[in-house]
N, CA, C and O atoms as CSV, one atom per row, in Angstrom:
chain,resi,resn,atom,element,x,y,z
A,1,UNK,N,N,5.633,1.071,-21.770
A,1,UNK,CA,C,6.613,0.034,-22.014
A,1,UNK,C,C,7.962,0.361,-21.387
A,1,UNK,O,O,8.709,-0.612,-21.275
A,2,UNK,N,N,8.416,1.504,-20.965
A,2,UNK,CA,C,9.221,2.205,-20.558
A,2,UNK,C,C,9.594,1.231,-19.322
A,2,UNK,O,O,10.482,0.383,-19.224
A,3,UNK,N,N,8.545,1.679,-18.365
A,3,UNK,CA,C,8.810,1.018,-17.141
A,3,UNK,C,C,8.919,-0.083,-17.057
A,3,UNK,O,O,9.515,-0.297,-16.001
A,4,UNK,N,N,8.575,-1.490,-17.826
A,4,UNK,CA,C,8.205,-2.577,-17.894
A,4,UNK,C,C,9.871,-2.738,-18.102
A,4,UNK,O,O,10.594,-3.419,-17.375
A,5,UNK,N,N,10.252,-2.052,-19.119
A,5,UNK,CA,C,12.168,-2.265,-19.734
A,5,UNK,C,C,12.676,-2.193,-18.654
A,5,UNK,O,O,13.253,-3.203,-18.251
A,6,UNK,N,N,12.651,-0.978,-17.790
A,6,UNK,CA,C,13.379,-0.798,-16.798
A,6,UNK,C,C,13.514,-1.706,-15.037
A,6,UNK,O,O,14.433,-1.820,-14.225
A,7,UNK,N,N,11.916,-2.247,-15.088
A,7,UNK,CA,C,12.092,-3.659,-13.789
A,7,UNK,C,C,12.922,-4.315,-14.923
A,7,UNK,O,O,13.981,-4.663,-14.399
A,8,UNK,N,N,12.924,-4.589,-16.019
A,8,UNK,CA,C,13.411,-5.964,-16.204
A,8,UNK,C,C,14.741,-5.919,-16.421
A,8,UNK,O,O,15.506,-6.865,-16.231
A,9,UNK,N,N,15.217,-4.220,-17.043
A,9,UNK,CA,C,16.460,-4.394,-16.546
A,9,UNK,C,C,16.884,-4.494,-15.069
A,9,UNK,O,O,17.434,-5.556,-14.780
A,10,UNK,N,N,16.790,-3.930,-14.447
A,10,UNK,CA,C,16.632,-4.190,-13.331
A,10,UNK,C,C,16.910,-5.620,-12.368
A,10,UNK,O,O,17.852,-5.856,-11.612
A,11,UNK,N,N,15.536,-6.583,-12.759
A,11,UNK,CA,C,15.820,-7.571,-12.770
A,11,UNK,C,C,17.096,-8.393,-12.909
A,11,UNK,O,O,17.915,-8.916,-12.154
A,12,UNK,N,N,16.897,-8.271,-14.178
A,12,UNK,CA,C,18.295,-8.524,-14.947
A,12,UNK,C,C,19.423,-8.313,-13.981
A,12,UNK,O,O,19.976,-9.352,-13.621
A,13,UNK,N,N,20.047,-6.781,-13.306
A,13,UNK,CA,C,21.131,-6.737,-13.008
A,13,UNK,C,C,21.046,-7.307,-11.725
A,13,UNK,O,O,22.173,-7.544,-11.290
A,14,UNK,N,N,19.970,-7.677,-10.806
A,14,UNK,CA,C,20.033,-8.455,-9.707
A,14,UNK,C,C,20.252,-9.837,-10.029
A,14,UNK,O,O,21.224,-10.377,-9.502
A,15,UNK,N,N,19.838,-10.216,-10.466
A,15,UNK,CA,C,20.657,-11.909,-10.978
A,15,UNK,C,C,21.482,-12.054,-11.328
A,15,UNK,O,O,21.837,-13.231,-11.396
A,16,UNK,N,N,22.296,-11.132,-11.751
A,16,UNK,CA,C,23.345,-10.711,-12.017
A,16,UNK,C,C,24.568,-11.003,-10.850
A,16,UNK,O,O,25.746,-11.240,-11.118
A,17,UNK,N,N,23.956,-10.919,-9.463
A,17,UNK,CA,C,24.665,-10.855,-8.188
A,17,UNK,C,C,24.609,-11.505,-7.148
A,17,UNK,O,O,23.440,-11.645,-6.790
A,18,UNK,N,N,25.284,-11.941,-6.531
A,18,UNK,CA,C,25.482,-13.208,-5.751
A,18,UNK,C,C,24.255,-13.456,-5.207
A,18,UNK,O,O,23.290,-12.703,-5.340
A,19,UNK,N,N,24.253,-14.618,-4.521
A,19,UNK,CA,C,23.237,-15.158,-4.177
A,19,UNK,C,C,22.646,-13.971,-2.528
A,19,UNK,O,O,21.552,-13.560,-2.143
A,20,UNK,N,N,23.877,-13.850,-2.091
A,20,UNK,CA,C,24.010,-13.461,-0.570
A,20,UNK,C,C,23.266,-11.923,-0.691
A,20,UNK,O,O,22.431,-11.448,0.078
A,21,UNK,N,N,23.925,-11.234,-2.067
A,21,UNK,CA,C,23.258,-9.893,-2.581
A,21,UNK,C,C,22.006,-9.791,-2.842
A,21,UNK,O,O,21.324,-9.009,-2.179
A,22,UNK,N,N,21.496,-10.486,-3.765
A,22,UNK,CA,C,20.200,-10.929,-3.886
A,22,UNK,C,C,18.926,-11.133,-2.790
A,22,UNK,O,O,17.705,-10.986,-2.741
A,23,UNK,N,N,20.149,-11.609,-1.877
A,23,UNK,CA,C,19.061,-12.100,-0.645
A,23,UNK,C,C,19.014,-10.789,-0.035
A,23,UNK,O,O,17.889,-10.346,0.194
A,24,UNK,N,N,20.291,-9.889,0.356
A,24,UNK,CA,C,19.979,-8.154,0.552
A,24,UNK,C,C,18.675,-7.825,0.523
A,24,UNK,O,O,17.654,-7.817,1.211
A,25,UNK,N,N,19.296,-7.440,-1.010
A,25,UNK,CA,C,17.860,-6.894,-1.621
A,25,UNK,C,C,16.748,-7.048,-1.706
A,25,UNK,O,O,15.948,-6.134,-1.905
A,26,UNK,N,N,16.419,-8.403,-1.555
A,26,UNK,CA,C,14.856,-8.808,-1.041
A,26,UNK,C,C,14.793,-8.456,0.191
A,26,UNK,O,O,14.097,-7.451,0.329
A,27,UNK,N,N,15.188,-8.823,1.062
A,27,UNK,CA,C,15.366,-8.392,2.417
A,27,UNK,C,C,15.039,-6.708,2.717
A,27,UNK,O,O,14.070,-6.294,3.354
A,28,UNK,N,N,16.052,-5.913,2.121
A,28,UNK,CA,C,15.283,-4.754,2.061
A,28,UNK,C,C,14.186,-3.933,1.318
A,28,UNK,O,O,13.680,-2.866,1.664
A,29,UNK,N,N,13.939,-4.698,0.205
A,29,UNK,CA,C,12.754,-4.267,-0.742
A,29,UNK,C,C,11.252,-4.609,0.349
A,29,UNK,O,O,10.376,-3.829,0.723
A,30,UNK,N,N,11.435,-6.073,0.620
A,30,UNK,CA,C,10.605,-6.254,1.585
A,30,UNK,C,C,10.123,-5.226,3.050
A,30,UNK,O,O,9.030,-4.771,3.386
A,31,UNK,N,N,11.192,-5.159,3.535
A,31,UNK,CA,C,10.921,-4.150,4.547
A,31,UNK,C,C,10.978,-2.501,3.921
A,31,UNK,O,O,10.894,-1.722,4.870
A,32,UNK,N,N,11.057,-2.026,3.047
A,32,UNK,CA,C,10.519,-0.693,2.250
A,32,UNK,C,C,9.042,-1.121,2.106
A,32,UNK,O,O,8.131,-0.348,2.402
A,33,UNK,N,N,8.856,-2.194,1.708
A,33,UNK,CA,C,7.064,-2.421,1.257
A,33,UNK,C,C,6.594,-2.267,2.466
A,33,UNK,O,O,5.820,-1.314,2.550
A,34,UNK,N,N,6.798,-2.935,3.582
A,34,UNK,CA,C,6.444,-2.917,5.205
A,34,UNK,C,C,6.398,-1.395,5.219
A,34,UNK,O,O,5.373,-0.964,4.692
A,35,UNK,N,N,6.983,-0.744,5.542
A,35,UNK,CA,C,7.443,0.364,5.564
A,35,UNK,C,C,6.320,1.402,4.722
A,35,UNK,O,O,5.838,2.193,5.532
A,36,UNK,N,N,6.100,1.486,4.154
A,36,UNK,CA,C,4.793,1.727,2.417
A,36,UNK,C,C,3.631,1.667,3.218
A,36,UNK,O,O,2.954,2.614,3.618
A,37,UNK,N,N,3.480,0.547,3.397
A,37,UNK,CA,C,2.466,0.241,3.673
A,37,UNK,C,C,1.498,0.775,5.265
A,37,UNK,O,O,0.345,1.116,5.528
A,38,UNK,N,N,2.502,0.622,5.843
A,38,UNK,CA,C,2.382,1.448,7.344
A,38,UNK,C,C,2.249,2.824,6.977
A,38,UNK,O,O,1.910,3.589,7.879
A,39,UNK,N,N,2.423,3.235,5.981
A,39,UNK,CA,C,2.548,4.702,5.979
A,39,UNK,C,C,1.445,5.087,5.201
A,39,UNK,O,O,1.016,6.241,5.214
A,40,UNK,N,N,0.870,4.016,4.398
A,40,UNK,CA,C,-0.334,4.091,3.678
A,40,UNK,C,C,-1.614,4.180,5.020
A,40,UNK,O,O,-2.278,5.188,5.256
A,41,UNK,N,N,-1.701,3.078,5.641
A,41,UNK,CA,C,-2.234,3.086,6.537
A,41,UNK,C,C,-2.685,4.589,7.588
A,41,UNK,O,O,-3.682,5.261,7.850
A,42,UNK,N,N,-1.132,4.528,7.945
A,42,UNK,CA,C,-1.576,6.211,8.754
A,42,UNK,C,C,-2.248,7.130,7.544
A,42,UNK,O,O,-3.117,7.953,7.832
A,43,UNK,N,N,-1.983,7.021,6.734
A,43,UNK,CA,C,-2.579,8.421,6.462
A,43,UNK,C,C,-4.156,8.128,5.925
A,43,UNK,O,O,-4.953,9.034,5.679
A,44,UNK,N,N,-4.534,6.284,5.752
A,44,UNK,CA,C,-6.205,6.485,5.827
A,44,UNK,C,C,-6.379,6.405,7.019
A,44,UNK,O,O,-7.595,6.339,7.196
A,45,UNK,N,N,-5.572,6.356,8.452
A,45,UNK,CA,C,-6.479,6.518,9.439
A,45,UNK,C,C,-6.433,8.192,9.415
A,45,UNK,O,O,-7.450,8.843,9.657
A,46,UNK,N,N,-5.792,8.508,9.258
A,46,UNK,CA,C,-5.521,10.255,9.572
A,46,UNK,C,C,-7.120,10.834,9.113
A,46,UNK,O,O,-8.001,11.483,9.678
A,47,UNK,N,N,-6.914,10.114,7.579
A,47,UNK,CA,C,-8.240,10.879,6.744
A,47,UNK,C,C,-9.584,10.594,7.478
A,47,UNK,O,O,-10.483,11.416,7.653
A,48,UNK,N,N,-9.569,9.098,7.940
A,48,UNK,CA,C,-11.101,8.694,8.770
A,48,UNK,C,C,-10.987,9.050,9.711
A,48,UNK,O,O,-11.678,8.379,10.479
A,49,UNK,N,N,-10.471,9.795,10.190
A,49,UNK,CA,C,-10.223,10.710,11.935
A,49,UNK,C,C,-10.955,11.857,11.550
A,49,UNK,O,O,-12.142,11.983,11.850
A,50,UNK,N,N,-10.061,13.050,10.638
A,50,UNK,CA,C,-10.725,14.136,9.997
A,50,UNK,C,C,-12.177,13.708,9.474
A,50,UNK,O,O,-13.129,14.361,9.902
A,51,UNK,N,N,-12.376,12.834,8.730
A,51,UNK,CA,C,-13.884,12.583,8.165
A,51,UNK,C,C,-14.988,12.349,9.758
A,51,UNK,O,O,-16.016,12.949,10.070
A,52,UNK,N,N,-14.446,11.554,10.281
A,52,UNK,CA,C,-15.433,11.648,11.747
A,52,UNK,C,C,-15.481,12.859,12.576
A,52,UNK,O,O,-16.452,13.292,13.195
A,53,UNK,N,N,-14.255,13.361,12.498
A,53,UNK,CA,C,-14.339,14.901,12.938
A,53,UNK,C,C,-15.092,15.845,12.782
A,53,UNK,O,O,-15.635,16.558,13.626
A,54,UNK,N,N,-15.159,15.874,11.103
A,54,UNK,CA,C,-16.197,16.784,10.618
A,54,UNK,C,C,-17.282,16.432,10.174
A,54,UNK,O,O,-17.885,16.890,9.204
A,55,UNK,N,N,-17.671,15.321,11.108
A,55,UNK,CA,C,-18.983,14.675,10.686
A,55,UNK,C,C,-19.279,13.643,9.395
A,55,UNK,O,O,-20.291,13.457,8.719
A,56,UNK,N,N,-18.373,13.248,9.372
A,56,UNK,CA,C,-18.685,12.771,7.496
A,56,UNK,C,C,-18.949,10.978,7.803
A,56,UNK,O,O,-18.832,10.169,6.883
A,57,UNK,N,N,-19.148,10.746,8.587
A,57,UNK,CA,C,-19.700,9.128,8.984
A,57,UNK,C,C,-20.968,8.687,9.490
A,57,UNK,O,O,-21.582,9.228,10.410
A,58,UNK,N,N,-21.368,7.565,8.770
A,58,UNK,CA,C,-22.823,7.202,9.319
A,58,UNK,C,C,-22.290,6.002,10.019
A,58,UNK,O,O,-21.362,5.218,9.823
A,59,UNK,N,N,-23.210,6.149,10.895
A,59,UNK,CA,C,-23.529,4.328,11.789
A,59,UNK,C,C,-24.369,3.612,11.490
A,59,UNK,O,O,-25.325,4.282,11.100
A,60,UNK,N,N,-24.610,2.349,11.440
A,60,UNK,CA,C,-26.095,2.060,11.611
A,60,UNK,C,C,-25.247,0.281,10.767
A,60,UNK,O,O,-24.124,-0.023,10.365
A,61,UNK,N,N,-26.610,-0.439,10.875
A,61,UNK,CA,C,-26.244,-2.284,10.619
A,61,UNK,C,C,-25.832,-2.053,8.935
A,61,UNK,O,O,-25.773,-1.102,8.155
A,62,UNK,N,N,-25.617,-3.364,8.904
A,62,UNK,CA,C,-25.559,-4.013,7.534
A,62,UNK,C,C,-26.732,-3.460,6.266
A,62,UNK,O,O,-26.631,-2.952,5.149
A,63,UNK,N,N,-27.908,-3.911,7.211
A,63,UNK,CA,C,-29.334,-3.721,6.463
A,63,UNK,C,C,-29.058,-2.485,6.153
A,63,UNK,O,O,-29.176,-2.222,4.956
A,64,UNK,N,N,-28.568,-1.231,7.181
A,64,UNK,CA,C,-29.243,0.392,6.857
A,64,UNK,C,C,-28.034,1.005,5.821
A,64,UNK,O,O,-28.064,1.876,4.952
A,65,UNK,N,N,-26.930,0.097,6.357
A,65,UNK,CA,C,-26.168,-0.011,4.637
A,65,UNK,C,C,-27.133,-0.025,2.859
A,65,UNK,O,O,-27.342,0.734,1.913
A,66,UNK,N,N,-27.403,-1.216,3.238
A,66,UNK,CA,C,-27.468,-1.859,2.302
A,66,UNK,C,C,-28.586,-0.819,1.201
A,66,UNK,O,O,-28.640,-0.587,-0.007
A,67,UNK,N,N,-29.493,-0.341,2.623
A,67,UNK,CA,C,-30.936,0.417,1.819
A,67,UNK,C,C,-30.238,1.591,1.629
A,67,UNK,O,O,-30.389,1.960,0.464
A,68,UNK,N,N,-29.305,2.590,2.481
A,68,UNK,CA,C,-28.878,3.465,1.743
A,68,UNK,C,C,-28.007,3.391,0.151
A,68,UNK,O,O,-28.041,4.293,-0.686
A,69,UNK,N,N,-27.156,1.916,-0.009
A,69,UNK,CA,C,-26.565,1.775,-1.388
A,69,UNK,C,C,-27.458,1.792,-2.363
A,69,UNK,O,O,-27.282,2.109,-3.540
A,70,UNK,N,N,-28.729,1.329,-1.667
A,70,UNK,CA,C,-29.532,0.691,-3.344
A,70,UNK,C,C,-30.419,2.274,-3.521
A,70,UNK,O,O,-31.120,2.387,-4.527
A,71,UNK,N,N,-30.352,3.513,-2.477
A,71,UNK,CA,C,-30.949,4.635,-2.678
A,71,UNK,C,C,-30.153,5.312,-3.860
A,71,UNK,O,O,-30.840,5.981,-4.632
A,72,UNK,N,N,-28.728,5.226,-4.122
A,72,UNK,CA,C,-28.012,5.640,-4.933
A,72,UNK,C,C,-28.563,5.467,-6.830
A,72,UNK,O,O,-27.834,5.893,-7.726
């Protein structure tokens, strides 16, 4: 519940502030998420680089999917 108080204060103190401020802050919250997210990215390609590296990937269709899931 902690955190939930704290966006909403939060919240709170951005409405608090002009319209022009407001628009800031979306503006840069937005491009931090951009930002996040690109960085999320590199590092699952990083990991599926290393995993093909050291062998850890299969090939094969849909079907040879499918029969290896239902082997599980």
């Amino acid at each position: 519940m902690k955190t939930s108080t704290q966006v909403n204060d939060i919240l709170q103190a951005i409405s608090d502030l002009a319209f022009e401020d407001q628009s800031f802050i979306a503006e840069i919250l937005a491009k931090r998420m951009i930002e996040l997210r690109r960085s999320q990215i590199a590092s699952r390609a990083k990991e599926a680089e290393e995993n093909y590296r050291l062998g850890n990937v299969h090939t094969g269709t849909v079907e040879d999917l499918m029969m290896a899931s239902s082997d599980d």
